[in-house]
Amino acid sequence: MKKILTVNLPDDKKKAVHDICAAMGAEMTELLPGQYGYSIGELISPDGHLDEANSKEACRSLNLDMIIFNGFGSRELDDFLAGYKAFGIEPVKLKSVVTDTNRSWTVEKLYSELGREYLFYKMRGM
């Protein structure tokens, strides 16, 4: 099943993502600070089981917006991004697909890695 995890989306972006997910038959889950300590793998698990021992408040606030895609092929990802662009709103700053590597990372770790890349390119005017 296609699933999108979101972090810190403002209302206009949240509505766009929700509407596109509905049209594509994808599930959208808005992550809350208490879920930032869970691994991406736990959060996308189809059985919805979360290890309560990992639940914790975030160590820091996550200020940038982020989307994590799971179960999207390259064509579906292109379709999603084209649909999002059609809304005419500012792009989501941090985007990732679930990989074998980041599946074991917490939301905070993925955010940190993506944030470093984002700042690297932003400082170079890209």
PDB file of C-alpha atoms in Angstrom:
ATOM      1  CA  MET A   1       0.000   0.000   0.000  1.00  0.00           C
ATOM      2  CA  LYS A   2       1.154   3.507  -0.808  1.00  0.00           C
ATOM      3  CA  LYS A   3       1.643   5.560   2.319  1.00  0.00           C
ATOM      4  CA  ILE A   4       2.893   9.082   2.995  1.00  0.00           C
ATOM      5  CA  LEU A   5       4.147  10.228   6.364  1.00  0.00           C
ATOM      6  CA  THR A   6       4.138  13.982   6.929  1.00  0.00           C
ATOM      7  CA  VAL A   7       5.898  16.192   9.451  1.00  0.00           C
ATOM      8  CA  ASN A   8       5.086  19.817  10.196  1.00  0.00           C
ATOM      9  CA  LEU A   9       3.025  20.576   7.091  1.00  0.00           C
ATOM     10  CA  PRO A  10       1.114  23.860   7.157  1.00  0.00           C
ATOM     11  CA  ASP A  11      -2.581  23.596   6.355  1.00  0.00           C
ATOM     12  CA  ASP A  12      -2.327  24.426   2.637  1.00  0.00           C
ATOM     13  CA  LYS A  13       0.322  21.768   2.039  1.00  0.00           C
ATOM     14  CA  LYS A  14      -1.516  19.257   4.236  1.00  0.00           C
ATOM     15  CA  LYS A  15      -4.704  19.728   2.205  1.00  0.00           C
ATOM     16  CA  ALA A  16      -2.840  19.316  -1.095  1.00  0.00           C
ATOM     17  CA  VAL A  17      -1.118  16.120   0.087  1.00  0.00           C
ATOM     18  CA  HIS A  18      -4.386  14.762   1.492  1.00  0.00           C
ATOM     19  CA  ASP A  19      -6.285  15.440  -1.737  1.00  0.00           C
ATOM     20  CA  ILE A  20      -3.581  13.888  -3.919  1.00  0.00           C
ATOM     21  CA  CYS A  21      -3.369  10.828  -1.654  1.00  0.00           C
ATOM     22  CA  ALA A  22      -7.130  10.379  -1.843  1.00  0.00           C
ATOM     23  CA  ALA A  23      -7.035  10.535  -5.645  1.00  0.00           C
ATOM     24  CA  MET A  24      -4.149   8.026  -5.781  1.00  0.00           C
ATOM     25  CA  GLY A  25      -5.530   5.605  -3.208  1.00  0.00           C
ATOM     26  CA  ALA A  26      -2.668   6.338  -0.816  1.00  0.00           C
ATOM     27  CA  GLU A  27      -2.797   6.692   2.936  1.00  0.00           C
ATOM     28  CA  MET A  28      -1.547   9.887   4.593  1.00  0.00           C
ATOM     29  CA  THR A  29      -0.389   9.908   8.204  1.00  0.00           C
ATOM     30  CA  GLU A  30       0.530  13.121   9.976  1.00  0.00           C
ATOM     31  CA  LEU A  31       3.290  12.404  12.490  1.00  0.00           C
ATOM     32  CA  LEU A  32       3.208  14.064  15.886  1.00  0.00           C
ATOM     33  CA  PRO A  33       6.222  14.895  18.102  1.00  0.00           C
ATOM     34  CA  GLY A  34       5.667  11.797  20.254  1.00  0.00           C
ATOM     35  CA  GLN A  35       6.230   9.657  17.144  1.00  0.00           C
ATOM     36  CA  TYR A  36       9.571  11.205  16.134  1.00  0.00           C
ATOM     37  CA  GLY A  37      11.468   8.579  18.150  1.00  0.00           C
ATOM     38  CA  TYR A  38       9.975   5.680  16.182  1.00  0.00           C
ATOM     39  CA  SER A  39      11.764   4.154  13.239  1.00  0.00           C
ATOM     40  CA  ILE A  40      10.406   4.778   9.767  1.00  0.00           C
ATOM     41  CA  GLY A  41       9.888   1.007   9.475  1.00  0.00           C
ATOM     42  CA  GLU A  42       7.649   0.951  12.552  1.00  0.00           C
ATOM     43  CA  LEU A  43       5.605   3.873  11.263  1.00  0.00           C
ATOM     44  CA  ILE A  44       4.950   2.318   7.850  1.00  0.00           C
ATOM     45  CA  SER A  45       4.235  -1.128   9.243  1.00  0.00           C
ATOM     46  CA  PRO A  46       0.936  -2.449   7.864  1.00  0.00           C
ATOM     47  CA  ASP A  47      -0.064  -3.905  11.241  1.00  0.00           C
ATOM     48  CA  GLY A  48       0.236  -0.488  12.851  1.00  0.00           C
ATOM     49  CA  HIS A  49       2.152  -1.928  15.818  1.00  0.00           C
ATOM     50  CA  LEU A  50       4.357   0.651  17.488  1.00  0.00           C
ATOM     51  CA  ASP A  51       6.791  -0.337  20.209  1.00  0.00           C
ATOM     52  CA  GLU A  52       5.677   1.885  23.091  1.00  0.00           C
ATOM     53  CA  ALA A  53       9.197   1.712  24.558  1.00  0.00           C
ATOM     54  CA  ASN A  54      10.387   3.923  21.688  1.00  0.00           C
ATOM     55  CA  SER A  55       7.702   6.551  22.203  1.00  0.00           C
ATOM     56  CA  LYS A  56       9.182   9.782  23.471  1.00  0.00           C
ATOM     57  CA  GLU A  57       8.857  13.469  23.021  1.00  0.00           C
ATOM     58  CA  ALA A  58      11.127  14.871  20.358  1.00  0.00           C
ATOM     59  CA  CYS A  59      14.475  16.081  21.610  1.00  0.00           C
ATOM     60  CA  ARG A  60      14.113  19.159  19.468  1.00  0.00           C
ATOM     61  CA  SER A  61      11.409  20.711  17.382  1.00  0.00           C
ATOM     62  CA  LEU A  62      11.339  19.906  13.703  1.00  0.00           C
ATOM     63  CA  ASN A  63      10.766  23.254  12.029  1.00  0.00           C
ATOM     64  CA  LEU A  64      11.021  22.317   8.357  1.00  0.00           C
ATOM     65  CA  ASP A  65       8.246  20.427   6.637  1.00  0.00           C
ATOM     66  CA  MET A  66       8.896  16.853   5.501  1.00  0.00           C
ATOM     67  CA  ILE A  67       7.209  14.116   3.479  1.00  0.00           C
ATOM     68  CA  ILE A  68       8.240  10.451   3.484  1.00  0.00           C
ATOM     69  CA  PHE A  69       6.973   8.265   0.618  1.00  0.00           C
ATOM     70  CA  ASN A  70       6.503   4.514   0.966  1.00  0.00           C
ATOM     71  CA  GLY A  71       5.304   2.102  -1.702  1.00  0.00           C
ATOM     72  CA  PHE A  72       5.456   4.594  -4.588  1.00  0.00           C
ATOM     73  CA  GLY A  73       6.999   3.555  -7.891  1.00  0.00           C
ATOM     74  CA  SER A  74       8.885   6.191  -9.862  1.00  0.00           C
ATOM     75  CA  ARG A  75       5.868   6.874 -12.097  1.00  0.00           C
ATOM     76  CA  GLU A  76       3.548   7.250  -9.096  1.00  0.00           C
ATOM     77  CA  LEU A  77       6.041   9.531  -7.416  1.00  0.00           C
ATOM     78  CA  ASP A  78       6.205  11.672 -10.569  1.00  0.00           C
ATOM     79  CA  ASP A  79       2.392  11.760 -10.667  1.00  0.00           C
ATOM     80  CA  PHE A  80       2.239  12.812  -7.023  1.00  0.00           C
ATOM     81  CA  LEU A  81       4.797  15.586  -7.496  1.00  0.00           C
ATOM     82  CA  ALA A  82       3.057  16.855 -10.647  1.00  0.00           C
ATOM     83  CA  GLY A  83      -0.255  16.893  -8.771  1.00  0.00           C
ATOM     84  CA  TYR A  84       1.323  18.793  -5.915  1.00  0.00           C
ATOM     85  CA  LYS A  85       2.883  21.323  -8.263  1.00  0.00           C
ATOM     86  CA  ALA A  86      -0.545  21.924  -9.830  1.00  0.00           C
ATOM     87  CA  PHE A  87      -1.748  23.307  -6.474  1.00  0.00           C
ATOM     88  CA  GLY A  88       0.668  26.220  -6.984  1.00  0.00           C
ATOM     89  CA  ILE A  89       1.943  26.249  -3.426  1.00  0.00           C
ATOM     90  CA  GLU A  90       5.481  26.280  -2.056  1.00  0.00           C
ATOM     91  CA  PRO A  91       7.277  22.932  -2.347  1.00  0.00           C
ATOM     92  CA  VAL A  92       7.802  20.765   0.726  1.00  0.00           C
ATOM     93  CA  LYS A  93      11.380  21.353   1.830  1.00  0.00           C
ATOM     94  CA  LEU A  94      12.381  17.823   2.867  1.00  0.00           C
ATOM     95  CA  LYS A  95      11.338  14.766   0.868  1.00  0.00           C
ATOM     96  CA  SER A  96      12.439  11.153   1.046  1.00  0.00           C
ATOM     97  CA  VAL A  97      11.414   7.712  -0.074  1.00  0.00           C
ATOM     98  CA  VAL A  98      11.718   4.788   2.315  1.00  0.00           C
ATOM     99  CA  THR A  99      14.873   2.786   1.592  1.00  0.00           C
ATOM    100  CA  ASP A 100      16.520  -0.246   3.161  1.00  0.00           C
ATOM    101  CA  THR A 101      18.962   2.163   4.796  1.00  0.00           C
ATOM    102  CA  ASN A 102      16.574   4.738   6.266  1.00  0.00           C
ATOM    103  CA  ARG A 103      13.892   2.198   7.280  1.00  0.00           C
ATOM    104  CA  SER A 104      15.718   1.690  10.607  1.00  0.00           C
ATOM    105  CA  TRP A 105      16.247   5.425  11.219  1.00  0.00           C
ATOM    106  CA  THR A 106      14.034   7.413  13.531  1.00  0.00           C
ATOM    107  CA  VAL A 107      12.036  10.316  12.124  1.00  0.00           C
ATOM    108  CA  GLU A 108      14.472  12.663  13.879  1.00  0.00           C
ATOM    109  CA  LYS A 109      17.498  11.028  12.241  1.00  0.00           C
ATOM    110  CA  LEU A 110      15.955  11.163   8.762  1.00  0.00           C
ATOM    111  CA  TYR A 111      14.970  14.792   9.340  1.00  0.00           C
ATOM    112  CA  SER A 112      18.516  15.598  10.447  1.00  0.00           C
ATOM    113  CA  GLU A 113      20.077  13.958   7.379  1.00  0.00           C
ATOM    114  CA  LEU A 114      17.656  15.629   4.964  1.00  0.00           C
ATOM    115  CA  GLY A 115      18.033  18.966   6.752  1.00  0.00           C
ATOM    116  CA  ARG A 116      21.807  18.892   6.309  1.00  0.00           C
ATOM    117  CA  GLU A 117      21.406  18.229   2.581  1.00  0.00           C
ATOM    118  CA  TYR A 118      18.790  20.968   2.283  1.00  0.00           C
ATOM    119  CA  LEU A 119      21.029  23.541   3.976  1.00  0.00           C
ATOM    120  CA  PHE A 120      24.059  22.452   1.945  1.00  0.00           C
ATOM    121  CA  TYR A 121      22.246  23.119  -1.331  1.00  0.00           C
ATOM    122  CA  LYS A 122      20.515  26.248  -0.085  1.00  0.00           C
ATOM    123  CA  MET A 123      23.852  27.789   0.934  1.00  0.00           C
ATOM    124  CA  ARG A 124      25.124  27.184  -2.584  1.00  0.00           C
ATOM    125  CA  GLY A 125      22.096  28.855  -4.128  1.00  0.00           C
ATOM    126  CA  MET A 126      20.702  25.661  -5.576  1.00  0.00           C
TER     127      MET A 126
END
